[in-house]
mmCIF file of C-alpha atoms in Angstrom:
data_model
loop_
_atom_site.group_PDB
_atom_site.id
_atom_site.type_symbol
_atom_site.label_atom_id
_atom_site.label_comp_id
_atom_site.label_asym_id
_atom_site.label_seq_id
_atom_site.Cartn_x
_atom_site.Cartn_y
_atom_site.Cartn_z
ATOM 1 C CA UNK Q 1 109.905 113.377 129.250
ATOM 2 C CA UNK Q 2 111.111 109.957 129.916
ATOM 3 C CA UNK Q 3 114.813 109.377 131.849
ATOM 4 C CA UNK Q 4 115.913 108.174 128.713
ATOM 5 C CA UNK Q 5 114.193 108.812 125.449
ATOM 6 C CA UNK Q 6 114.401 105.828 123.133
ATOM 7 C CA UNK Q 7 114.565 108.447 120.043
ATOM 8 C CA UNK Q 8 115.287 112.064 120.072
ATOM 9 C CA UNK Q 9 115.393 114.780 117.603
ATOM 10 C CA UNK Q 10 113.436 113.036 115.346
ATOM 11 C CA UNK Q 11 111.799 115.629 112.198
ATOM 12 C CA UNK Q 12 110.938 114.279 108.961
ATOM 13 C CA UNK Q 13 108.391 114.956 106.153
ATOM 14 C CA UNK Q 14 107.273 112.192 104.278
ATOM 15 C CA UNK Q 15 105.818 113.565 100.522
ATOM 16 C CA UNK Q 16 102.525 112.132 99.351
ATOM 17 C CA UNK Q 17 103.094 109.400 96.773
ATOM 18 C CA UNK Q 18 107.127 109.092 98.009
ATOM 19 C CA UNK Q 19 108.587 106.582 100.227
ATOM 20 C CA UNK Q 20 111.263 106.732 102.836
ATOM 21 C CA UNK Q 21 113.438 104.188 103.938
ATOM 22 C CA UNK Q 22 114.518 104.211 107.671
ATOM 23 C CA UNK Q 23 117.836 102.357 108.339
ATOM 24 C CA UNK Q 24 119.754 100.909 111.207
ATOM 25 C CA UNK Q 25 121.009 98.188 113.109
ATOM 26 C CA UNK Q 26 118.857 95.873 115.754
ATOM 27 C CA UNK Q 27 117.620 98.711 118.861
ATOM 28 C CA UNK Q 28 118.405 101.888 116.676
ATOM 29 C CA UNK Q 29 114.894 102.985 117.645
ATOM 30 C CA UNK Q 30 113.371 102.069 113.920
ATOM 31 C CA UNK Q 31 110.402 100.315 114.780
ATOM 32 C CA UNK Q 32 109.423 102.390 118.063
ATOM 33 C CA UNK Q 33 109.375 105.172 115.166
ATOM 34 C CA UNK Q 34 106.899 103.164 113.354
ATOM 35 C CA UNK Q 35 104.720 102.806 116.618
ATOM 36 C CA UNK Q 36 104.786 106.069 117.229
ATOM 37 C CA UNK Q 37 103.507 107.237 113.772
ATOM 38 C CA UNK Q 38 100.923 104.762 113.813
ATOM 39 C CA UNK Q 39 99.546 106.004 117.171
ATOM 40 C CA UNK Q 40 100.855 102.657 118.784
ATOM 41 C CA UNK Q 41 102.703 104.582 121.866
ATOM 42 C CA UNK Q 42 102.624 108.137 122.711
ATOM 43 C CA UNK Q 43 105.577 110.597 121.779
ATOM 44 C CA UNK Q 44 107.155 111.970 124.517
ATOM 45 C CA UNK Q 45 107.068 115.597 122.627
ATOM 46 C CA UNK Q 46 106.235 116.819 119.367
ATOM 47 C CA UNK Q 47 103.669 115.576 116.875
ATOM 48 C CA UNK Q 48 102.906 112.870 114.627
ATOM 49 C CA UNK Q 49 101.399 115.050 111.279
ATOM 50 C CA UNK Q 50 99.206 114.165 108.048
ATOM 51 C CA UNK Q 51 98.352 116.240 105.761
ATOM 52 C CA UNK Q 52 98.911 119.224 107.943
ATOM 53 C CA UNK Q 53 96.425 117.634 110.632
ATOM 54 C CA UNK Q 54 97.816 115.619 114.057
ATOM 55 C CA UNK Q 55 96.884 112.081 113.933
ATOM 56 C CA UNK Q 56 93.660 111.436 116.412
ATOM 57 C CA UNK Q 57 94.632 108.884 118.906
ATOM 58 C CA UNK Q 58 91.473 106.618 117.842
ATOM 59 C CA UNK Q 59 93.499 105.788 114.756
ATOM 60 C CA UNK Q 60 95.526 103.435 116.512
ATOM 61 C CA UNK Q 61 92.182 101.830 118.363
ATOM 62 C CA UNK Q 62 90.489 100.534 114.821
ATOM 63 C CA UNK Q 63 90.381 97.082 114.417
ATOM 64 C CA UNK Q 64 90.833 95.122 110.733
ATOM 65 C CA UNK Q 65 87.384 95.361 109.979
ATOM 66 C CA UNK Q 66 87.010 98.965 110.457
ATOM 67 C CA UNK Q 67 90.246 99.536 108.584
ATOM 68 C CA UNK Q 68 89.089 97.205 105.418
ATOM 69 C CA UNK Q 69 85.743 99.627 105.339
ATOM 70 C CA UNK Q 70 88.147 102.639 104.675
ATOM 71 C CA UNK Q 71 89.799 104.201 101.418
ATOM 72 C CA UNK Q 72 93.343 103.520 100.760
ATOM 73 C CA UNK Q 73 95.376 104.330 102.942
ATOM 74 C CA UNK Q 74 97.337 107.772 103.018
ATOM 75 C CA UNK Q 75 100.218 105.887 104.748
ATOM 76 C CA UNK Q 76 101.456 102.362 105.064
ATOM 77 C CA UNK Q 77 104.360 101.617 107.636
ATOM 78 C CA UNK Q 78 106.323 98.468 106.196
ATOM 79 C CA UNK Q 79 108.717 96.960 108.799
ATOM 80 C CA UNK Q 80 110.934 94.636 107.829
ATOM 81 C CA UNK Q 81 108.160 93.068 105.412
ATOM 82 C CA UNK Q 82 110.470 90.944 103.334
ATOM 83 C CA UNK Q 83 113.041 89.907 105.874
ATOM 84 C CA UNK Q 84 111.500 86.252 106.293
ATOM 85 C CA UNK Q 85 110.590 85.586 102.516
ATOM 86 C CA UNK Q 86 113.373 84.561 100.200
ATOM 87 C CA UNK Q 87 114.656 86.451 97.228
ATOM 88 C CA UNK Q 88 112.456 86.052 94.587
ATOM 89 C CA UNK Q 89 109.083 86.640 96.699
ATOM 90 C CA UNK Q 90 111.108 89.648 98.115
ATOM 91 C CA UNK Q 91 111.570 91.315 94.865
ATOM 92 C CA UNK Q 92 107.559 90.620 93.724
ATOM 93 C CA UNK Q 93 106.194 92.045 96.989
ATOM 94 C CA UNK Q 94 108.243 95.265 96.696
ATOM 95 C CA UNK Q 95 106.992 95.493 93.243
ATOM 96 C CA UNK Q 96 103.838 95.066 94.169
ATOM 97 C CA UNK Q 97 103.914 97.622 97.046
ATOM 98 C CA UNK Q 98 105.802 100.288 94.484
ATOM 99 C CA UNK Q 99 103.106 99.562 91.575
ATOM 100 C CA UNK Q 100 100.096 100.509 94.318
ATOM 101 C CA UNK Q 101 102.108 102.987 95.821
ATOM 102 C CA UNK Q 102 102.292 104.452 91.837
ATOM 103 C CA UNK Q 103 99.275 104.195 91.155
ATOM 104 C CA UNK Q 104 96.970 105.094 94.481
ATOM 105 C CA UNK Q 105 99.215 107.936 95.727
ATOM 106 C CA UNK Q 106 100.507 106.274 98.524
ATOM 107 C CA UNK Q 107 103.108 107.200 100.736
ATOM 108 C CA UNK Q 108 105.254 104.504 102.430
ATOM 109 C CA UNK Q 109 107.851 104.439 105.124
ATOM 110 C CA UNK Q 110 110.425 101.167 104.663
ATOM 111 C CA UNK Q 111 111.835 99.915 107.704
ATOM 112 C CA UNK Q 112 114.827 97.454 106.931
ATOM 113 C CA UNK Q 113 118.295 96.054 107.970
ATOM 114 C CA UNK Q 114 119.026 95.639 104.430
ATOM 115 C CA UNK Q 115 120.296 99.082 102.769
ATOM 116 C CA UNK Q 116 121.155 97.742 99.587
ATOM 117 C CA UNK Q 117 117.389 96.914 99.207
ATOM 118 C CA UNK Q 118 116.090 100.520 100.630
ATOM 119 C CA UNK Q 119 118.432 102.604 98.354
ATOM 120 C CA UNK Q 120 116.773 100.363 95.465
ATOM 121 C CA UNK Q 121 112.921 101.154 95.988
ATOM 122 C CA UNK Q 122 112.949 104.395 98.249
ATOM 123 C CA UNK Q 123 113.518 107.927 97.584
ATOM 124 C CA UNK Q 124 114.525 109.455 100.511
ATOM 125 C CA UNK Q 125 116.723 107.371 103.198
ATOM 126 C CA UNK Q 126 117.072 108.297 106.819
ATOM 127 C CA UNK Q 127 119.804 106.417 108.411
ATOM 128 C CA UNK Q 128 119.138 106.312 112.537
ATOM 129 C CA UNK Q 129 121.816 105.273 115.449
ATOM 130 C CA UNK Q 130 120.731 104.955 118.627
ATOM 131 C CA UNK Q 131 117.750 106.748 118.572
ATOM 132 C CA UNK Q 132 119.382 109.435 116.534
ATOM 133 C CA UNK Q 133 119.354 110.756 112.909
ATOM 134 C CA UNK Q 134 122.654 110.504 112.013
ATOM 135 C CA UNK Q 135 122.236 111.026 108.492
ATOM 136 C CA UNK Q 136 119.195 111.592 105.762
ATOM 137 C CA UNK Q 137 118.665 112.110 101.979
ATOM 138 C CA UNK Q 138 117.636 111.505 98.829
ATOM 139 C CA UNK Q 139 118.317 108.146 97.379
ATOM 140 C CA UNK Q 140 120.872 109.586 95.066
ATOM 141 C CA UNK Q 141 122.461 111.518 97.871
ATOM 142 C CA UNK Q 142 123.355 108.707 100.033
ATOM 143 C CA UNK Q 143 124.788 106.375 97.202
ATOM 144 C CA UNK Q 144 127.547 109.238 97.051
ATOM 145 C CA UNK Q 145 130.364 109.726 99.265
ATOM 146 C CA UNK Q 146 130.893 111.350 101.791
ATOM 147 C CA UNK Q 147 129.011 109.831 104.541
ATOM 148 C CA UNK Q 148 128.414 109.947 108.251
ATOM 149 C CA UNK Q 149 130.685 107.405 109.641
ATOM 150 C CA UNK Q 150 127.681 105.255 110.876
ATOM 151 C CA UNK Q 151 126.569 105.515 107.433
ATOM 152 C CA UNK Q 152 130.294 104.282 106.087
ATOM 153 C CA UNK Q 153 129.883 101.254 108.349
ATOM 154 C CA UNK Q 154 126.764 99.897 107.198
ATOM 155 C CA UNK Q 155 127.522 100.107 103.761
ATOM 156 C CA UNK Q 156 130.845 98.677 104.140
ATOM 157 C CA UNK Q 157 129.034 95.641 106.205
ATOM 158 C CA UNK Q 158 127.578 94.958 102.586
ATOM 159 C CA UNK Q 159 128.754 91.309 101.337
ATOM 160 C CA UNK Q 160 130.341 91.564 98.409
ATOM 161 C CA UNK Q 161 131.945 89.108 95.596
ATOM 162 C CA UNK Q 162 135.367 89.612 95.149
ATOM 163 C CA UNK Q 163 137.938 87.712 96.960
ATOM 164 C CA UNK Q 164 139.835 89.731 99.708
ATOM 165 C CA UNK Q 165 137.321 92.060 100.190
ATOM 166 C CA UNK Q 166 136.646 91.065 104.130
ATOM 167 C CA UNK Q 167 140.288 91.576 104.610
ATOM 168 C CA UNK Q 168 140.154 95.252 103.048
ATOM 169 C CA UNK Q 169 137.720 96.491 104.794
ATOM 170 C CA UNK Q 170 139.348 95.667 108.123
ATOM 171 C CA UNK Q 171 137.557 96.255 111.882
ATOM 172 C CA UNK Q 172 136.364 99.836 113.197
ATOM 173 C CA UNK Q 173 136.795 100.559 116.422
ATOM 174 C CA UNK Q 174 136.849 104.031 117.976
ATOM 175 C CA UNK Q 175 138.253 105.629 121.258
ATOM 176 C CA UNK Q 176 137.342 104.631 124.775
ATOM 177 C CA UNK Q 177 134.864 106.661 126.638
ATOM 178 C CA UNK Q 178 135.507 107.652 130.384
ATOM 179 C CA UNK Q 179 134.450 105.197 133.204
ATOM 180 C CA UNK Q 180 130.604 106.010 133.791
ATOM 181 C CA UNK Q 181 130.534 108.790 131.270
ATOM 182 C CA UNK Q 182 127.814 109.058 128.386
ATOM 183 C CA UNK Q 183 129.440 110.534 125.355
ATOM 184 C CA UNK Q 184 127.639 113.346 123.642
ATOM 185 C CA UNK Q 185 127.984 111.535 120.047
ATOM 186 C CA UNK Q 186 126.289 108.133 120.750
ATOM 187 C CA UNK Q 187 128.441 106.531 117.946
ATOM 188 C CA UNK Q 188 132.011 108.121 119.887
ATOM 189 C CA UNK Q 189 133.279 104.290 121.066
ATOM 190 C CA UNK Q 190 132.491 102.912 117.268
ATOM 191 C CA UNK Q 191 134.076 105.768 115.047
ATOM 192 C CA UNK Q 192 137.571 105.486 113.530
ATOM 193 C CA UNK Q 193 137.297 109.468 113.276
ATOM 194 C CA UNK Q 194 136.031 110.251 116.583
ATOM 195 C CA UNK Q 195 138.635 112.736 118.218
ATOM 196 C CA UNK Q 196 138.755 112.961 121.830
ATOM 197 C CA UNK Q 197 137.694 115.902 124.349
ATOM 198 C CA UNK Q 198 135.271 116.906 121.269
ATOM 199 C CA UNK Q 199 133.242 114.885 119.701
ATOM 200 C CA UNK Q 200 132.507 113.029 123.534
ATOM 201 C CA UNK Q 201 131.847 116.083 125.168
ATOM 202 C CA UNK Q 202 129.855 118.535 122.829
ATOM 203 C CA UNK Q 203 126.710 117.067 121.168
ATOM 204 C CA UNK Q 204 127.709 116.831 117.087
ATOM 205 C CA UNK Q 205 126.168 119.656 114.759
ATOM 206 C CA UNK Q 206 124.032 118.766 112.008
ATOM 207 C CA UNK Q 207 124.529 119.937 108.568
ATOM 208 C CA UNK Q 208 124.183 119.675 105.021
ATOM 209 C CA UNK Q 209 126.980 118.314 102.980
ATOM 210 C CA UNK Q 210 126.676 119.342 99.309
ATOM 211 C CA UNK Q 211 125.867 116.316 97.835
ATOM 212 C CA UNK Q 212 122.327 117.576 100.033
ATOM 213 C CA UNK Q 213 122.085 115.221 103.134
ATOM 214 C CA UNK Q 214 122.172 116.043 105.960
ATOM 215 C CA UNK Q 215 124.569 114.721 108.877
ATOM 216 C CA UNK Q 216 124.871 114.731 112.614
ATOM 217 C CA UNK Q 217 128.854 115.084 112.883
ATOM 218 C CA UNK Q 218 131.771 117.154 114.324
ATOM 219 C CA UNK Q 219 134.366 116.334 111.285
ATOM 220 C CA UNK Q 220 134.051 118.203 108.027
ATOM 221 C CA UNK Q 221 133.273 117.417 104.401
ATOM 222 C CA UNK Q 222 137.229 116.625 103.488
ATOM 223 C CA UNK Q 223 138.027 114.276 106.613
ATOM 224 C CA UNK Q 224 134.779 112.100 105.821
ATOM 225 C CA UNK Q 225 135.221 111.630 102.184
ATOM 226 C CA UNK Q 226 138.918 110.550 102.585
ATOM 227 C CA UNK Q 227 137.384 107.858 104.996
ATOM 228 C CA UNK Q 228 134.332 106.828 102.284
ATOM 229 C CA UNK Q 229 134.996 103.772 100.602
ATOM 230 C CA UNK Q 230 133.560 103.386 96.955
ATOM 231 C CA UNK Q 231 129.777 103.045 96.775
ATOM 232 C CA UNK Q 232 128.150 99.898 95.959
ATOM 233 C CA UNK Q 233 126.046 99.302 92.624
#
């Protein structure tokens, strides 16, 4: 194991023909995931599955040629594939990749910044902080409140066209960790519900909230949806 994993705890399925979207901010550990599925760099533990089968390690060795030779792929990692193109060429490339995703079977794992966009062409959503899961569901699951705080934050980042609404939604800022000290909750500094001598000290549990996703958080079902603000379109 390495001093200091880049990602840990990681366990997902991906369903064939069904896409997942993996969200989080710049160094969240989203595409070192990608690398890792795609045989890229090793994983410190664990296993990298398909189809009930590890991954061979030659997968990662073929070059374009070999790989245009091949059927359609089972898999197709897409990170950050429309963050350079503008709107409109945006929208036609993810309709593209949905159409051959329909039709061949495919499974696809989304890697973006922009949530709005994942919730919109994925149907399951993991959401990861600092190498962690914080939070994952279905599509439907995570445009309903509650959410894990991390969660809150990004979707509350979301732009939106009404005046006042920067002013509303304020600054989060959460308690101050001890001098040298590594918090067991990796979010404990950011969150406005973070409560001291617990969630910095004992690693968060996860569990299921019963709208079905799962969370990695101390505070319960009541605290977190009095702290959700309303879900976007």
């Amino acid at each position: 194991m390495p001093a200091l994993p880049v990602l840990r705890d990681i366990d997902f399925t991906i369903r064939r023909g069904s896409s997942l979207g993996v969200i989080g901010e710049s160094g969240s550990g989203k595409s070192t995931l990608a690398r890792v599925i795609a045989g890229l760099l090793p994983a410190a533990r664990g296993q990298v599955m398909l189809d009930g089968a590890s991954l061979p390690p030659a997968l990662a060795q073929r070059t374009p040629a070999q790989l245009a030779k091949k059927e359609p792929p089972d898999l197709i990692l897409c990170d950050e594939v429309t963050s350079a193109l503008d709107t409109i060429v945006g929208a036609a490339i993810l309709d593209l990749m949905d159409g051959l995703r329909r039709e061949l079977g495919l499974s696809t794992m989304f890697i973006s910044h922009d949530l709005h966009t994942v919730r919109s062409v994925c149907d399951e959503v993991m959401v990861l902080y600092a190498g962690e899961r914080v939070e994952a569901g279905s599509r439907r699951a995570i445009q309903e409140a509650p959410w894990h705080p991390y969660t809150n934050l990004l979707i509350s980042s979301v732009p939106e066209l009404r005046q006042g609404w920067l002013e509303r939604r304020g600054s989060v800022r959460g308690p101050e960790a001890a001098a040298g000290a590594r918090p067991a909750c990796a979010f404990f500094t950011r969150c406005g519900l973070a409560m001291p001598g617990l969630c910095d000290v004992t690693p968060p549990p996860r569990r299921t909230l019963a709208k079905g996703a799962e969370i990695l958080c101390h505070r319960d079902e009541a605290a977190l949806m009095q702290a959700a603000i309303p879900a976007g379109p």
